[in-house]
Short mmCIF file of C-alpha atoms and ligand atoms in Angstrom, two decimals:
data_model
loop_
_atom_site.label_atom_id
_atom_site.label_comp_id
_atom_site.label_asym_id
_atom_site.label_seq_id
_atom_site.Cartn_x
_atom_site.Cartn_y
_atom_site.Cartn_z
CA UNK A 47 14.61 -29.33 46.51
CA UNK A 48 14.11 -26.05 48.26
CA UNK A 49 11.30 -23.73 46.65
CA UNK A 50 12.89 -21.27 43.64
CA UNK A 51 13.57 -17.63 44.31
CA UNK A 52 10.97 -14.74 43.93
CA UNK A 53 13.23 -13.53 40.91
CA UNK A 54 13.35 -17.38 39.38
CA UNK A 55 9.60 -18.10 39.61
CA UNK A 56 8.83 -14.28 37.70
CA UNK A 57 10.99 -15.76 34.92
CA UNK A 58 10.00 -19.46 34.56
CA UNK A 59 6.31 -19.73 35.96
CA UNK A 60 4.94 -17.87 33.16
CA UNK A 61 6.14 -19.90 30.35
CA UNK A 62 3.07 -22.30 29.50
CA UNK A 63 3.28 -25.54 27.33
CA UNK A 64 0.70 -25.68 24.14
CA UNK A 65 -2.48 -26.70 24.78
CA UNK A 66 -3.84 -29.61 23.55
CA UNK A 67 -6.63 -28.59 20.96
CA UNK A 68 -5.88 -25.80 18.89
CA UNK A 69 -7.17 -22.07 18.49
CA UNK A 70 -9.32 -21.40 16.27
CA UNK A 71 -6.77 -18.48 15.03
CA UNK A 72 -3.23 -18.21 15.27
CA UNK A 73 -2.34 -16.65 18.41
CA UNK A 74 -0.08 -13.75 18.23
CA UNK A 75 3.14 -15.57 19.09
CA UNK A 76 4.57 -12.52 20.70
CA UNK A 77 8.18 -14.52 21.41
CA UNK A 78 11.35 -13.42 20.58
CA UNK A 79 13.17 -16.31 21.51
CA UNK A 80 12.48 -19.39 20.49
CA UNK A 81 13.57 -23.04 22.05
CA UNK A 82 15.74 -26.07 20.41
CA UNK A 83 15.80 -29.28 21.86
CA UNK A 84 19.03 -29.89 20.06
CA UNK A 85 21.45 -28.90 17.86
CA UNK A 86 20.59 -31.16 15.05
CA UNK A 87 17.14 -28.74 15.11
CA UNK A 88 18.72 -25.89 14.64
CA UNK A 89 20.29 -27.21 11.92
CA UNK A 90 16.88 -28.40 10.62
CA UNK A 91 15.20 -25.40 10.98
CA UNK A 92 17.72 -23.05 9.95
CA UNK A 93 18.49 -24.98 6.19
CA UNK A 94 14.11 -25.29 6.04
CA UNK A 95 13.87 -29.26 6.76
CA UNK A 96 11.68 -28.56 9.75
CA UNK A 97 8.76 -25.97 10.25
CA UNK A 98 10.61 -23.70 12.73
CA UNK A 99 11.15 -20.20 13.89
CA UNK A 100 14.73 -19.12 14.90
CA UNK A 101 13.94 -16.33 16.01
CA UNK A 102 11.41 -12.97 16.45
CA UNK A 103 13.11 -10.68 15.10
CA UNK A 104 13.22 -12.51 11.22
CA UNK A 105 9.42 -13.72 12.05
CA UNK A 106 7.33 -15.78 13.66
CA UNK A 107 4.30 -17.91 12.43
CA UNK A 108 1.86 -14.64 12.37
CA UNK A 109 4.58 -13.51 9.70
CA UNK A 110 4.34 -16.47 7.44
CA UNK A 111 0.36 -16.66 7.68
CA UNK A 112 0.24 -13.58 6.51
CA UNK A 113 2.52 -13.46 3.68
CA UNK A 114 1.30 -16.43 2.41
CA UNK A 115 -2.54 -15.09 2.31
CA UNK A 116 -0.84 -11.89 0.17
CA UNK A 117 0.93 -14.35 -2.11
CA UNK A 118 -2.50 -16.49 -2.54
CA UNK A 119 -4.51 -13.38 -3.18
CA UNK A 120 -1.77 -11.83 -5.38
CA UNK A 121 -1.23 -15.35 -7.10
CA UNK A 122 2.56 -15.32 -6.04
CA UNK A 123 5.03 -17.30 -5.31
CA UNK A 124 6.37 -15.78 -2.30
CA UNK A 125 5.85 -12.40 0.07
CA UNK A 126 6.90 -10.72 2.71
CA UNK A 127 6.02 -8.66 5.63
CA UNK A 128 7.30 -5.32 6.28
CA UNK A 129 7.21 -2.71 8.85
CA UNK A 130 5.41 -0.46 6.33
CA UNK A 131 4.81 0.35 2.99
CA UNK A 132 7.68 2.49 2.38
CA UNK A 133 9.59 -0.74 3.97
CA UNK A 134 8.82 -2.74 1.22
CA UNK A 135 10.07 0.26 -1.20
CA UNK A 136 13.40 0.25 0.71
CA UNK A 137 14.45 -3.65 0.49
CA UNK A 138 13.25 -3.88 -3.24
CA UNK A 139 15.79 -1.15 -3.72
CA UNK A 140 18.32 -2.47 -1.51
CA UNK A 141 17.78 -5.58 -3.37
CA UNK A 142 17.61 -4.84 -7.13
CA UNK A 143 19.37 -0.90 -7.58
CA UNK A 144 23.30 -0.27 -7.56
CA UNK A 145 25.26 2.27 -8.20
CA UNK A 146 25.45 3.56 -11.89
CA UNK A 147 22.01 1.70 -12.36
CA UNK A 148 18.80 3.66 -13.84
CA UNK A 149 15.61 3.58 -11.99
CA UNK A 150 12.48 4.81 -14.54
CA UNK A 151 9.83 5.50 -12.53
CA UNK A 152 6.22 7.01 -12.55
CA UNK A 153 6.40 10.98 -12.54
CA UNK A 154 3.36 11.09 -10.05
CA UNK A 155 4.20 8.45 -7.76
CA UNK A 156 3.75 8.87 -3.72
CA UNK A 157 5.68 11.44 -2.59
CA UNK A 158 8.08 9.53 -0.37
CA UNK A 159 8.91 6.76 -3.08
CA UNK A 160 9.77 9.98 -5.22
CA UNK A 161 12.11 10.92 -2.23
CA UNK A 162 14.18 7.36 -1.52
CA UNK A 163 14.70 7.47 -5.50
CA UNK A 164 16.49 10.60 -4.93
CA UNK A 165 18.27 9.56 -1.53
CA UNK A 166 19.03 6.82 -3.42
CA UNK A 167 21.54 9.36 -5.87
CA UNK A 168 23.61 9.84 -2.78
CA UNK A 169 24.72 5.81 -3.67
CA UNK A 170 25.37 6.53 -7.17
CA UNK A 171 21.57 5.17 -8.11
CA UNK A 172 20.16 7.03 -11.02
CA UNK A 173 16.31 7.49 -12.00
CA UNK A 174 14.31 9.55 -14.50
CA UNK A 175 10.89 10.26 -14.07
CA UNK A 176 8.05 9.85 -17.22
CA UNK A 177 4.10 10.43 -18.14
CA UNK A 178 3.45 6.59 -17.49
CA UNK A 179 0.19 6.80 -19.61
CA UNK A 180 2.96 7.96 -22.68
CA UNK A 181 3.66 4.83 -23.33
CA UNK A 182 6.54 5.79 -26.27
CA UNK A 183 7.94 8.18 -23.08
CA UNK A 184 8.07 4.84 -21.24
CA UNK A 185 9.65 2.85 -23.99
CA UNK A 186 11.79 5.99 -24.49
CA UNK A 187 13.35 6.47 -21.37
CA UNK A 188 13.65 2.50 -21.30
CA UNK A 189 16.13 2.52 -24.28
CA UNK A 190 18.68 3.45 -22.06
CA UNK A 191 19.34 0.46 -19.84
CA UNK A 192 17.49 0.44 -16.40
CA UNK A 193 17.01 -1.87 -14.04
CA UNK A 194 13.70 -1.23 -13.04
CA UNK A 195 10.14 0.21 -14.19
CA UNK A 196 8.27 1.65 -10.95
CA UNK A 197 4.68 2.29 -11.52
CA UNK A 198 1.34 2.61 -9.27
CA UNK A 199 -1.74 0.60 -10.30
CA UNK A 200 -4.04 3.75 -9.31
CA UNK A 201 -1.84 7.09 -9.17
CA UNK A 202 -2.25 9.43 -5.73
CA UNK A 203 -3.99 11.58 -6.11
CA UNK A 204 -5.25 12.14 -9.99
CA UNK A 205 -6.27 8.22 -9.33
CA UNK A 206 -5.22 7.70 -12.97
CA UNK A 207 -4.91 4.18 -13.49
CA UNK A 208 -1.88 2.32 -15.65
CA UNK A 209 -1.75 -0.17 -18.33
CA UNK A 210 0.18 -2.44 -16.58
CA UNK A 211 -0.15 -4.95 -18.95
CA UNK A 212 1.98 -2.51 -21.54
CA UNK A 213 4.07 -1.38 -19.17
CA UNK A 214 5.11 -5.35 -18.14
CA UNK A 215 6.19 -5.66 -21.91
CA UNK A 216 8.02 -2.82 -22.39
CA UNK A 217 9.93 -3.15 -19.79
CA UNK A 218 10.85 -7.12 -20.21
CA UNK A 219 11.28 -5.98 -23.77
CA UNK A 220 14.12 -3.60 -22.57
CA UNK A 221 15.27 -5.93 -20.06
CA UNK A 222 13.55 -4.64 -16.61
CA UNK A 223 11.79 -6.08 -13.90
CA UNK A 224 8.07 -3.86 -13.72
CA UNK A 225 7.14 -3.23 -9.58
CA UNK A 226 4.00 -1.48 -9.21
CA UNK A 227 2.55 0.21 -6.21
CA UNK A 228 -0.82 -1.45 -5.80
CA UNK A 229 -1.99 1.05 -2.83
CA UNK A 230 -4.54 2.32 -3.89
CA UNK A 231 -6.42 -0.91 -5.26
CA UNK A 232 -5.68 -3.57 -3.16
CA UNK A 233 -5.49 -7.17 -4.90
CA UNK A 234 -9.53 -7.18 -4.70
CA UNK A 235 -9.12 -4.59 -7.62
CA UNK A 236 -5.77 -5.09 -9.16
CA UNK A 237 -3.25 -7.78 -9.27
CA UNK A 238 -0.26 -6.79 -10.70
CA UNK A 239 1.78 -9.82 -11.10
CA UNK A 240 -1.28 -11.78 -12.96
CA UNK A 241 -0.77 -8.83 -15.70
CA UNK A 242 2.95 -9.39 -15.87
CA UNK A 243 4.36 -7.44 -13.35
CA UNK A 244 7.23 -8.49 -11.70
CA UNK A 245 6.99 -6.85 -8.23
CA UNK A 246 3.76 -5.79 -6.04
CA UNK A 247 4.47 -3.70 -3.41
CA UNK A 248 1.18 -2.47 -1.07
CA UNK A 249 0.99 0.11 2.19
CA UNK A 250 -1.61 -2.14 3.99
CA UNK A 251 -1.47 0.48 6.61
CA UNK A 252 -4.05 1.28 3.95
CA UNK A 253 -6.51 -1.06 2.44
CA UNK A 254 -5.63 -4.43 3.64
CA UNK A 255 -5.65 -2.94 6.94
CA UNK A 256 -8.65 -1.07 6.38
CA UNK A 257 -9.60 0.72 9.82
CA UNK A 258 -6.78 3.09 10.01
CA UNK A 259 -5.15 1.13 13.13
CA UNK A 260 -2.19 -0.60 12.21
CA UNK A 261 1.07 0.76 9.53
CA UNK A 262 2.30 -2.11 7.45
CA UNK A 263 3.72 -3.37 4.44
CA UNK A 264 4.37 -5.83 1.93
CA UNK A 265 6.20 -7.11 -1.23
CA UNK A 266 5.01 -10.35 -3.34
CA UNK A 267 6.62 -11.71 -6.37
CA UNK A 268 9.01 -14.69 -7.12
CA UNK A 269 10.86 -16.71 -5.18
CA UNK A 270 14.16 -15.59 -6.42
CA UNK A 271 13.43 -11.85 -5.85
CA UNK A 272 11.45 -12.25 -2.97
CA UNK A 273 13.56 -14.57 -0.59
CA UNK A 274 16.91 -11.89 -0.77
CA UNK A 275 14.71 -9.10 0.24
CA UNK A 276 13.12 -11.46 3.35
CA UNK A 277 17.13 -11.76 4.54
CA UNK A 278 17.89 -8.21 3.54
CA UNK A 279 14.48 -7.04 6.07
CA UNK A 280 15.90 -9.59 8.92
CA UNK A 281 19.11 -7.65 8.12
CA UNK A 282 18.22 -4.19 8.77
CA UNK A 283 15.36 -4.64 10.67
CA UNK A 284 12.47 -4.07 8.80
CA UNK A 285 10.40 -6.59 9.67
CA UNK A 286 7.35 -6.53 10.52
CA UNK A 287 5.77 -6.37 13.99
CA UNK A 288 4.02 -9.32 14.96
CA UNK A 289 0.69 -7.29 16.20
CA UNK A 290 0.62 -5.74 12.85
CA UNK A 291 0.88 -8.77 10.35
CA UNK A 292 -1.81 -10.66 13.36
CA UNK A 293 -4.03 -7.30 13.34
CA UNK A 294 -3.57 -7.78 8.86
CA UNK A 295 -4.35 -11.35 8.99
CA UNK A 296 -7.57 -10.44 10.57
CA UNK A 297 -8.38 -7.22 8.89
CA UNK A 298 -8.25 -9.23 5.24
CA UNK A 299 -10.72 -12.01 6.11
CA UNK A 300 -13.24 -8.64 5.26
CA UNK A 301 -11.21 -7.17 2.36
CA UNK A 302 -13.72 -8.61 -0.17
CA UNK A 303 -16.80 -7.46 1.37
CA UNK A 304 -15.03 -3.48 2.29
CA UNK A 305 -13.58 -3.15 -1.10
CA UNK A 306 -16.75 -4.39 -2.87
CA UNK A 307 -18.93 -2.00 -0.79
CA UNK A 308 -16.99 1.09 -0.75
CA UNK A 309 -16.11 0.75 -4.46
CA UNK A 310 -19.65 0.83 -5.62
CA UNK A 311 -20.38 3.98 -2.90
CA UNK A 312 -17.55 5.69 -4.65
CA UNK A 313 -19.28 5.33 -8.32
CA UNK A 314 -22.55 6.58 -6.51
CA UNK A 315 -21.10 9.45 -4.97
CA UNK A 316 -18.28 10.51 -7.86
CA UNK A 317 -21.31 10.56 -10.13
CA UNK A 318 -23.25 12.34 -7.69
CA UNK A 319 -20.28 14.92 -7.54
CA UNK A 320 -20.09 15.27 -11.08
CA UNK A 321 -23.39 16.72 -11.72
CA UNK A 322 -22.65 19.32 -8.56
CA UNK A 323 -22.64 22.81 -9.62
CA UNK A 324 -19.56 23.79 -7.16
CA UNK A 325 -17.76 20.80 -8.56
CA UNK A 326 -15.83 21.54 -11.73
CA UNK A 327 -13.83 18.09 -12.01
CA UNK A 328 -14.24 14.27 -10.73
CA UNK A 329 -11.30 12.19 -11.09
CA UNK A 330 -12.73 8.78 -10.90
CA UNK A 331 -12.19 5.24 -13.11
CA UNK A 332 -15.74 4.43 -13.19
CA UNK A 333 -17.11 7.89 -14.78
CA UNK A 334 -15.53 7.61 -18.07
CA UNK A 335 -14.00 4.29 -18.14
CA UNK A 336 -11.01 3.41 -20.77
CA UNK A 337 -10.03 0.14 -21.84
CA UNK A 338 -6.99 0.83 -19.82
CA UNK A 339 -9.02 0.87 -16.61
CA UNK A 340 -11.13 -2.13 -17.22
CA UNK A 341 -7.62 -3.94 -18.45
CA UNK A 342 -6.04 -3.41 -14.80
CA UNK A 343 -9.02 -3.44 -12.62
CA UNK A 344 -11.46 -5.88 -11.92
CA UNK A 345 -14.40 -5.87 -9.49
CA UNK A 346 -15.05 -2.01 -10.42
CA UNK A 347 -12.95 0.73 -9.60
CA UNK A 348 -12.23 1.20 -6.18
CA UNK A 349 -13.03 3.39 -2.83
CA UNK A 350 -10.47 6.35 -4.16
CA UNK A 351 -11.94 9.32 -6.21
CA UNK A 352 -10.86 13.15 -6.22
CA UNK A 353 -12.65 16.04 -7.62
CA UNK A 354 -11.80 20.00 -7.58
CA UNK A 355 -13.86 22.88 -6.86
CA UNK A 356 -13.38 26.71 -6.99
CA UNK A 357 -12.13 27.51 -3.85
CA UNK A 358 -9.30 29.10 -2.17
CA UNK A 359 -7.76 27.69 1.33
CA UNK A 360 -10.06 30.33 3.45
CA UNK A 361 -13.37 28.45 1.35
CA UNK A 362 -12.03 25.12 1.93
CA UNK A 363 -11.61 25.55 5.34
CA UNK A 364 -15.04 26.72 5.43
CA UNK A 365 -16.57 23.45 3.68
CA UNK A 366 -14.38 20.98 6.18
CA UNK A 367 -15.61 23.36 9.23
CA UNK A 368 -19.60 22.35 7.83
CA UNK A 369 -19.09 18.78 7.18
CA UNK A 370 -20.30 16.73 10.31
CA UNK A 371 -19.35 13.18 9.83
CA UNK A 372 -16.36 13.24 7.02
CA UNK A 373 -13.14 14.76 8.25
CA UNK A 374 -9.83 15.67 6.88
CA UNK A 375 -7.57 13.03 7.65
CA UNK A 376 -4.06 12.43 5.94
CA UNK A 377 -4.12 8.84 4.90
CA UNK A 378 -6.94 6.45 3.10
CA UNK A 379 -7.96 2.92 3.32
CA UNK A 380 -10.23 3.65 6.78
CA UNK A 381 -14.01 2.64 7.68
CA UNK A 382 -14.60 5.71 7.36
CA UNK A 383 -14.95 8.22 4.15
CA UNK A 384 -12.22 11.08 4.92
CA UNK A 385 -11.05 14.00 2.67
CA UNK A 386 -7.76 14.70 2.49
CA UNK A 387 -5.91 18.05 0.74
CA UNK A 388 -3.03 17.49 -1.32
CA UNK A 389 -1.81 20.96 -1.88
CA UNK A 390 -1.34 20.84 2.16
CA UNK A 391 -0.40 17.28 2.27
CA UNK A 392 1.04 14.95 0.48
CA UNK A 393 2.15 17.41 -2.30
CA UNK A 394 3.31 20.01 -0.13
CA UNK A 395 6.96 20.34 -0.60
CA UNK A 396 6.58 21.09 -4.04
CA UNK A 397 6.70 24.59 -5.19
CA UNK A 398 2.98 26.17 -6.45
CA UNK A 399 4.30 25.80 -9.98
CA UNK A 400 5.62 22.17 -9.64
CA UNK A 401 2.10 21.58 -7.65
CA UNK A 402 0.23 23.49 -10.67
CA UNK A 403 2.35 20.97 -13.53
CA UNK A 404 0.34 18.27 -11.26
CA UNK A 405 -3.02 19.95 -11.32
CA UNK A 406 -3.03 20.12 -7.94
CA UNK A 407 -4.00 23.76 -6.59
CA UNK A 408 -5.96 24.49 -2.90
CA UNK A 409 -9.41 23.75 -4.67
CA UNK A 410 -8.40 19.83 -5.05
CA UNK A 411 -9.79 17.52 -2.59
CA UNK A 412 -9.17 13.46 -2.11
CA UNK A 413 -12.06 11.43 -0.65
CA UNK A 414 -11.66 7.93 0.57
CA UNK A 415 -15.12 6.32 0.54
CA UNK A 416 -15.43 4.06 2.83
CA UNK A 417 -17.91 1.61 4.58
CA UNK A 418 -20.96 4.20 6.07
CA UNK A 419 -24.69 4.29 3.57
CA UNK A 420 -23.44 6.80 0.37
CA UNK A 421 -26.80 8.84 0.69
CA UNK A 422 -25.39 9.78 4.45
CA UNK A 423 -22.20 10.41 2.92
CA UNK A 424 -23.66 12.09 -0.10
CA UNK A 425 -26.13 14.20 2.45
CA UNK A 426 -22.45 15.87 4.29
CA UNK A 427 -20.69 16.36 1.49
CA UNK A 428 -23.80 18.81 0.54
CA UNK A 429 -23.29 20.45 3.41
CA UNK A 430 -19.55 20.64 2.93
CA UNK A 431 -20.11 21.86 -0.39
CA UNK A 432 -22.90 24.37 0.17
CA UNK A 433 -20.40 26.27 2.30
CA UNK A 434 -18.32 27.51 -0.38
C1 PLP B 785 0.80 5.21 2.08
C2 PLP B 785 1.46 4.84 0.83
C3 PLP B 785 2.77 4.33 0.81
C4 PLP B 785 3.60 4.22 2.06
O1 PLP B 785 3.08 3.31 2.95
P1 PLP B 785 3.38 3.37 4.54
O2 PLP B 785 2.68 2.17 5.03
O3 PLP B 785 2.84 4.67 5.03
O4 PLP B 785 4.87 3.31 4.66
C5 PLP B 785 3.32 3.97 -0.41
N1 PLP B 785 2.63 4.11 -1.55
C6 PLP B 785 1.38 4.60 -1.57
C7 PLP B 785 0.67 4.72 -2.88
C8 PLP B 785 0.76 4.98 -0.39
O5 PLP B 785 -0.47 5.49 -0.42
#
């Protein structure tokens, strides 16, 4: 047999068998084709007899290993990968709205979720917006029928945190599924579906990812919901990348340990805030804690906390010019604490009257605490703060 091309041996010598012993982590199985030794397999793999992958592009082992570590730690039945949070938003919807159906949602949710709801019109999809701590606005607008209640665990950025134990009955008691945005908690804090949600949706571009290097997403829930939405993603290609869910897998094996240390600097530093002269407000769970908050969180209260002062754009651009180690940066969920300015941000479309309805003017700041000491933290933010 004579020796195979220069363009046949760059195709075929590359492709290695499996190795005897196994890694001690799954490999990222960067492969989007995938090999049958018959027909009769494809058949088996496709209808779920055999452990198979068809092919990359609906997901690969990396894919299942981490959904199913989001449905064990959310106590789910099923989950599913996405190629970000939003994503996840966008196949629930494609999944569970239609047209002439009402959406109720949260009346501070993130700003893009506010945004596909109103896309969403263009189809015919109708939502109203309430005061999810009013719970008789909640059962209100649910008297109307609606297909779904939308709610965040923690709300961005007042980090006000729902009942979602009320909010799961009154909306089975009008006949709606409850999805909640669980962002801002992570399922070390919250887990929606144990209080009777229907639905957890998380960016883990934020917490679960936790080191501001990767954008992903994911839904858990049911079988029944989840398992249209997995061939509605394959569908319009939002699935996940396979560096991402490898890069989540690994990032969640410290979730615990993060969550648990940057949630107890946060009560350290939103208390040290709180007694600040330049500080007029803290926005923080732990500081005055309701029987809501201790209903939907567990473990404490989480990295997130806001606070205002008296100062106008030209002051706050003072304070971030004397911090040294925390910077502004337009996300959360990081190693590292970061500010970030909703007025300029994510609140920014809205006009300064819609923004002022919020509470949100140029003096309100965001601060994701995250992993550093909180007296080093604590020592910059006096320097920050000193400026004004
Ligand atoms: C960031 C974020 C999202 C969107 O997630 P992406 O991963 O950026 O698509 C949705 N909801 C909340 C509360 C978020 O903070």
């Amino acid at each position: 047999m004579s020796e195979p091309s220069f363009a046949t041996k760059a195709v075929r010598d590359g492709i290695a068998t499996a190795p005897v012993n196994s890694p001690a982590v799954l490999p990222i199985f960067a492969s989007a084709g995938w090999v049958f030794r018959s027909l009769d397999e494809v058949d088996a793999i496709y209808e779920g007899r055999l452990p198979g992958t068809v092919y990359g592009g609906s997901g690969v082992p990396n894919h299942e290993a981490f959904e199913a570590l989001i449905a064990s730690l959310h106590g789910a039945q099923a989950a599913l990968a996405t190629a970000a949070g939003m994503s996840a938003f966008t196949v629930a919807l494609l999944h569970l709205a239609a047209a002439k159906q009402r959406i109720v949602a949260a009346h501070d949710l993130y700003g893009n979720t506010t945004k596909l709801l109103v896309d969403l019109e263009r189809f015919g999809v109708i939502h109203e917006l309430v005061d999810i701590a009013d719970l008789d606005a909640v059962r209100g607008a649910l008297r109307s029928p609606a297909a779904l209640l939308i709610a965040e665990s923690i709300s961005n950025p007042r980090i006000r945190v729902a009942d979602l134990a009320e909010l799961a009955r009154a909306s089975h008691d009008a006949g709606a599924l409850l999805l909640v945005d669980n962002s801002l908690a992570s399922p070390y804090h919250c887990r929606p579906l144990e209080l009777g949600a229907d639905l957890t949706i998380e960016s883990a571009t934020k917490f679960l990812g936790g080191h501001y290097d990767l954008v992903l997403g994911c839904i858990a829930g049911s079988r029944s919901l989840i398992e249209p939405m997995r061939a509605l993603a394959s569908r319009t290609g939002l699935v996940a990348s396979v560096h991402e869910v490898w890069m989540g897998v690994r990032s969640i094996a410290t979730l615990e340990l993060r969550m648990a240390r940057s949630s107890h600097s946060a009560l350290a530093i939103a208390r040290w805030l709180a007694a600040h002269p330049k500080v007029s407000a803290v926005h923080y769970p732990g500081l005055d804690v309701t029987a809501q908050a201790t209903h939907t969180l567990r473990n404490g209260f989480g990295p997130m906390l806001s606070f205002e002062v008296v100062a106008n754009r030209d002051a706050v651009n003072r304070m971030l010019a004397a911090l040294q180690a925390v910077r502004l940066v337009l996300s959360f969920g990081g190693a590292q604490t970061t500010l970030s300015h909703p007025a300029t941000s994510s609140h920014r479309g809205l006009s300064p009257q819609a923004r002022a309805a919020l509470g949100i003017h140029e003096g309100f700041l965001r601060l994701s605490t995250g992993l550093e000491d909180p007296a080093d933290t604590i020592a910059d933010l006096e320097r920050g703060l000193s400026a004004l």
